[in-house]
Amino acid sequence: MEKSKMNYITDALMFVSFVIVAISGVIMYFLNPKGQDSRIYLNLHVILGFLLVVLVIVHLILHWKWIVAMTKNR
């Protein structure tokens, strides 16, 4: 797969994961669901949170040359 396509997919998945993690966090904080609902939101929040971390690492790997170049310019 070409780098630009992989970057697009990574960024799109990062965005979706972030939005779901943010929404589930807000629901758990403000609405405080009880019982089975709390487990669903917690599991969704944690799993997608881990996915988001992995995607950020992939994103950094894809942009590593740019990061190094910009750091050298500073």
N, CA, C and O atoms as a DFTB+ gen file, in Angstrom:
296 C
 N C O
     1  1       0.850      -1.168       0.000
     2  2       0.000       0.000       0.000
     3  2       0.902       1.239       0.000
     4  3       1.909       1.284       0.708
     5  1       0.535       2.227      -0.789
     6  2       1.349       3.436      -0.842
     7  2       1.194       4.243       0.440
     8  3       0.179       4.160       1.131
     9  1       2.234       5.030       0.739
    10  2       2.310       5.742       2.012
    11  2       1.161       6.733       2.202
    12  3       0.615       6.837       3.300
    13  1       0.792       7.453       1.158
    14  2      -0.272       8.452       1.314
    15  2      -1.621       7.802       1.626
    16  3      -2.408       8.339       2.406
    17  1      -1.879       6.660       1.023
    18  2      -3.134       5.949       1.292
    19  2      -3.136       5.404       2.724
    20  3      -4.147       5.476       3.423
    21  1      -1.989       4.857       3.151
    22  2      -1.886       4.336       4.509
    23  2      -2.036       5.475       5.525
    24  3      -2.659       5.300       6.572
    25  1      -1.464       6.635       5.211
    26  2      -1.590       7.800       6.082
    27  2      -3.054       8.245       6.186
    28  3      -3.530       8.557       7.277
    29  1      -3.752       8.274       5.075
    30  2      -5.164       8.671       5.067
    31  2      -5.998       7.715       5.926
    32  3      -6.815       8.155       6.735
    33  1      -5.791       6.430       5.751
    34  2      -6.546       5.429       6.510
    35  2      -6.228       5.535       7.998
    36  3      -7.127       5.473       8.837
    37  1      -4.942       5.696       8.319
    38  2      -4.532       5.839       9.717
    39  2      -5.187       7.061      10.350
    40  3      -5.726       6.982      11.454
    41  1      -5.139       8.199       9.642
    42  2      -5.725       9.428      10.176
    43  2      -7.242       9.311      10.335
    44  3      -7.802       9.797      11.318
    45  1      -7.897       8.679       9.388
    46  2      -9.349       8.507       9.477
    47  2      -9.722       7.622      10.667
    48  3     -10.658       7.928      11.406
    49  1      -8.990       6.532      10.845
    50  2      -9.250       5.645      11.980
    51  2      -8.938       6.333      13.308
    52  3      -9.635       6.121      14.300
    53  1      -7.882       7.161      13.325
    54  2      -7.568       7.927      14.530
    55  2      -8.712       8.875      14.874
    56  3      -9.093       8.996      16.039
    57  1      -9.252       9.537      13.878
    58  2     -10.355      10.476      14.103
    59  2     -11.582       9.759      14.666
    60  3     -12.174      10.205      15.649
    61  1     -11.957       8.650      14.039
    62  2     -13.134       7.894      14.495
    63  2     -12.917       7.379      15.918
    64  3     -13.805       7.482      16.764
    65  1     -11.730       6.825      16.175
    66  2     -11.424       6.320      17.520
    67  2     -11.480       7.436      18.547
    68  3     -12.046       7.262      19.626
    69  1     -10.895       8.585      18.217
    70  2     -10.902       9.716      19.149
    71  2     -12.323      10.164      19.462
    72  3     -12.657      10.402      20.622
    73  1     -13.153      10.280      18.443
    74  2     -14.528      10.749      18.651
    75  2     -15.288       9.771      19.557
    76  3     -15.995      10.197      20.471
    77  1     -15.145       8.474      19.309
    78  2     -15.862       7.483      20.120
    79  2     -15.331       7.467      21.552
    80  3     -16.108       7.363      22.501
    81  1     -14.000       7.571      21.714
    82  2     -13.421       7.619      23.062
    83  2     -13.911       8.871      23.796
    84  3     -14.249       8.807      24.978
    85  1     -13.947       9.996      23.102
    86  2     -14.410      11.237      23.722
    87  2     -15.877      11.142      24.126
    88  3     -16.238      11.521      25.241
    89  1     -16.714      10.645      23.243
    90  2     -18.143      10.523      23.540
    91  2     -18.385       9.549      24.691
    92  3     -19.165       9.839      25.597
    93  1     -17.719       8.396      24.656
    94  2     -17.916       7.424      25.735
    95  2     -17.404       7.981      27.062
    96  3     -17.992       7.714      28.110
    97  1     -16.311       8.756      27.028
    98  2     -15.806       9.384      28.249
    99  2     -16.783      10.395      28.816
   100  3     -17.003      10.445      30.026
   101  1     -17.366      11.196      27.949
   102  2     -18.356      12.193      28.383
   103  2     -19.585      11.490      28.959
   104  3     -20.112      11.905      29.991
   105  1     -20.038      10.434      28.297
   106  2     -21.205       9.688      28.797
   107  2     -20.910       9.109      30.175
   108  3     -21.735       9.211      31.082
   109  1     -19.729       8.499      30.335
   110  2     -19.401       7.901      31.632
   111  2     -19.247       8.963      32.712
   112  3     -19.612       8.726      33.863
   113  1     -18.715      10.120      32.361
   114  2     -18.478      11.169      33.362
   115  2     -19.774      11.873      33.784
   116  3     -20.041      12.042      34.974
   117  1     -20.565      12.277      32.799
   118  2     -21.736      13.084      33.107
   119  2     -23.004      12.266      33.372
   120  3     -23.793      12.623      34.247
   121  1     -23.204      11.196      32.645
   122  2     -24.444      10.421      32.795
   123  2     -24.302       9.266      33.774
   124  3     -25.298       8.765      34.295
   125  1     -23.057       8.838      34.027
   126  2     -22.771       7.783      34.992
   127  2     -23.718       6.585      34.842
   128  3     -24.504       6.306      35.748
   129  1     -23.649       5.870      33.702
   130  2     -24.545       4.724      33.501
   131  2     -24.267       3.620      34.520
   132  3     -23.136       3.446      34.973
   133  1     -25.301       2.891      34.866
   134  2     -25.192       1.825      35.868
   135  2     -25.328       0.454      35.218
   136  3     -25.866       0.327      34.119
   137  1     -24.842      -0.551      35.898
   138  2     -25.024      -1.930      35.484
   139  2     -24.302      -2.287      34.203
   140  3     -23.156      -1.893      33.987
   141  1     -24.985      -3.036      33.359
   142  2     -24.405      -3.537      32.112
   143  2     -24.004      -2.398      31.182
   144  3     -23.002      -2.505      30.475
   145  1     -24.764      -1.317      31.171
   146  2     -24.438      -0.178      30.309
   147  2     -23.068       0.397      30.643
   148  3     -22.327       0.795      29.744
   149  1     -22.724       0.446      31.930
   150  2     -21.426       1.003      32.313
   151  2     -20.291       0.142      31.787
   152  3     -19.252       0.668      31.386
   153  1     -20.472      -1.177      31.782
   154  2     -19.444      -2.080      31.244
   155  2     -19.268      -1.883      29.745
   156  3     -18.144      -1.903      29.244
   157  1     -20.359      -1.694      29.034
   158  2     -20.289      -1.498      27.584
   159  2     -19.494      -0.239      27.270
   160  3     -18.586      -0.266      26.439
   161  1     -19.833       0.864      27.931
   162  2     -19.124       2.115      27.676
   163  2     -17.668       2.030      28.108
   164  3     -16.786       2.546      27.422
   165  1     -17.406       1.380      29.245
   166  2     -16.034       1.250      29.724
   167  2     -15.204       0.406      28.762
   168  3     -14.083       0.782      28.418
   169  1     -15.748      -0.741      28.323
   170  2     -15.023      -1.593      27.385
   171  2     -14.760      -0.872      26.072
   172  3     -13.652      -0.931      25.539
   173  1     -15.761      -0.202      25.557
   174  2     -15.608       0.564      24.319
   175  2     -14.541       1.639      24.493
   176  3     -13.689       1.821      23.624
   177  1     -14.591       2.338      25.598
   178  2     -13.651       3.419      25.882
   179  2     -12.213       2.893      25.960
   180  3     -11.307       3.481      25.370
   181  1     -12.005       1.806      26.676
   182  2     -10.661       1.263      26.874
   183  2     -10.113       0.656      25.591
   184  3      -8.971       0.932      25.222
   185  1     -10.897      -0.162      24.905
   186  2     -10.420      -0.827      23.682
   187  2     -10.078       0.206      22.612
   188  3      -9.018       0.127      21.991
   189  1     -10.959       1.163      22.396
   190  2     -10.680       2.171      21.377
   191  2      -9.586       3.132      21.821
   192  3      -8.891       3.708      20.983
   193  1      -9.426       3.311      23.123
   194  2      -8.305       4.095      23.629
   195  2      -6.977       3.444      23.292
   196  3      -6.043       4.117      22.856
   197  1      -6.886       2.120      23.495
   198  2      -5.675       1.388      23.118
   199  2      -5.451       1.434      21.608
   200  3      -4.320       1.607      21.152
   201  1      -6.520       1.280      20.836
   202  2      -6.408       1.372      19.384
   203  2      -5.881       2.745      18.979
   204  3      -5.048       2.852      18.079
   205  1      -6.359       3.780      19.632
   206  2      -5.913       5.136      19.333
   207  2      -4.416       5.294      19.607
   208  3      -3.709       5.935      18.830
   209  1      -3.936       4.721      20.691
   210  2      -2.499       4.778      21.004
   211  2      -1.688       4.086      19.901
   212  3      -0.673       4.616      19.449
   213  1      -2.130       2.922      19.478
   214  2      -1.434       2.193      18.406
   215  2      -1.441       3.011      17.118
   216  3      -0.424       3.092      16.429
   217  1      -2.570       3.611      16.793
   218  2      -2.660       4.410      15.571
   219  2      -1.780       5.658      15.637
   220  3      -1.217       6.069      14.623
   221  1      -1.654       6.259      16.813
   222  2      -0.757       7.414      16.964
   223  2       0.684       6.980      16.728
   224  3       1.450       7.704      16.093
   225  1       1.062       5.812      17.230
   226  2       2.416       5.297      16.996
   227  2       2.643       5.063      15.510
   228  3       3.697       5.421      14.985
   229  1       1.675       4.469      14.825
   230  2       1.782       4.265      13.372
   231  2       1.895       5.611      12.669
   232  3       2.692       5.766      11.744
   233  1       1.102       6.582      13.102
   234  2       1.135       7.926      12.521
   235  2       2.530       8.548      12.676
   236  3       3.057       9.138      11.733
   237  1       3.114       8.414      13.853
   238  2       4.455       8.942      14.083
   239  2       5.496       8.239      13.221
   240  3       6.414       8.882      12.711
   241  1       5.363       6.940      13.055
   242  2       6.287       6.187      12.194
   243  2       6.176       6.666      10.756
   244  3       7.188       6.848      10.079
   245  1       4.951       6.871      10.287
   246  2       4.741       7.328       8.912
   247  2       5.326       8.720       8.681
   248  3       5.716       9.051       7.562
   249  1       5.387       9.533       9.729
   250  2       5.861      10.913       9.582
   251  2       7.257      11.128      10.180
   252  3       7.682      12.268      10.372
   253  1       7.959      10.045      10.470
   254  2       9.218      10.157      11.179
   255  2      10.246      11.017      10.436
   256  3      10.919      11.838      11.058
   257  1      10.375      10.844       9.124
   258  2      11.339      11.635       8.347
   259  2      11.004      13.127       8.444
   260  3      11.906      13.953       8.581
   261  1       9.748      13.471       8.375
   262  2       9.325      14.864       8.497
   263  2       9.643      15.406       9.884
   264  3      10.115      16.535      10.019
   265  1       9.384      14.598      10.921
   266  2       9.660      15.016      12.293
   267  2      11.151      15.297      12.472
   268  3      11.530      16.314      13.054
   269  1      11.992      14.398      11.971
   270  2      13.430      14.582      12.078
   271  2      13.871      15.818      11.318
   272  3      14.680      16.594      11.827
   273  1      13.359      16.020      10.110
   274  2      13.722      17.174       9.303
   275  2      13.324      18.480       9.986
   276  3      14.104      19.433       9.998
   277  1      12.128      18.535      10.551
   278  2      11.666      19.746      11.221
   279  2      12.449      20.012      12.504
   280  3      12.691      21.165      12.862
   281  1      12.840      18.949      13.189
   282  2      13.634      19.100      14.408
   283  2      15.025      19.633      14.091
   284  3      15.562      20.453      14.836
   285  1      15.608      19.173      12.991
   286  2      16.925      19.656      12.577
   287  2      16.874      21.131      12.200
   288  3      17.842      21.856      12.430
   289  1      15.774      21.585      11.630
   290  2      15.626      22.982      11.242
   291  2      15.512      23.907      12.443
   292  3      15.795      25.099      12.322
   293  1      15.118      23.411      13.563
   294  2      14.948      24.225      14.770
   295  2      16.278      24.367      15.446
   296  3      16.375      25.015      16.488
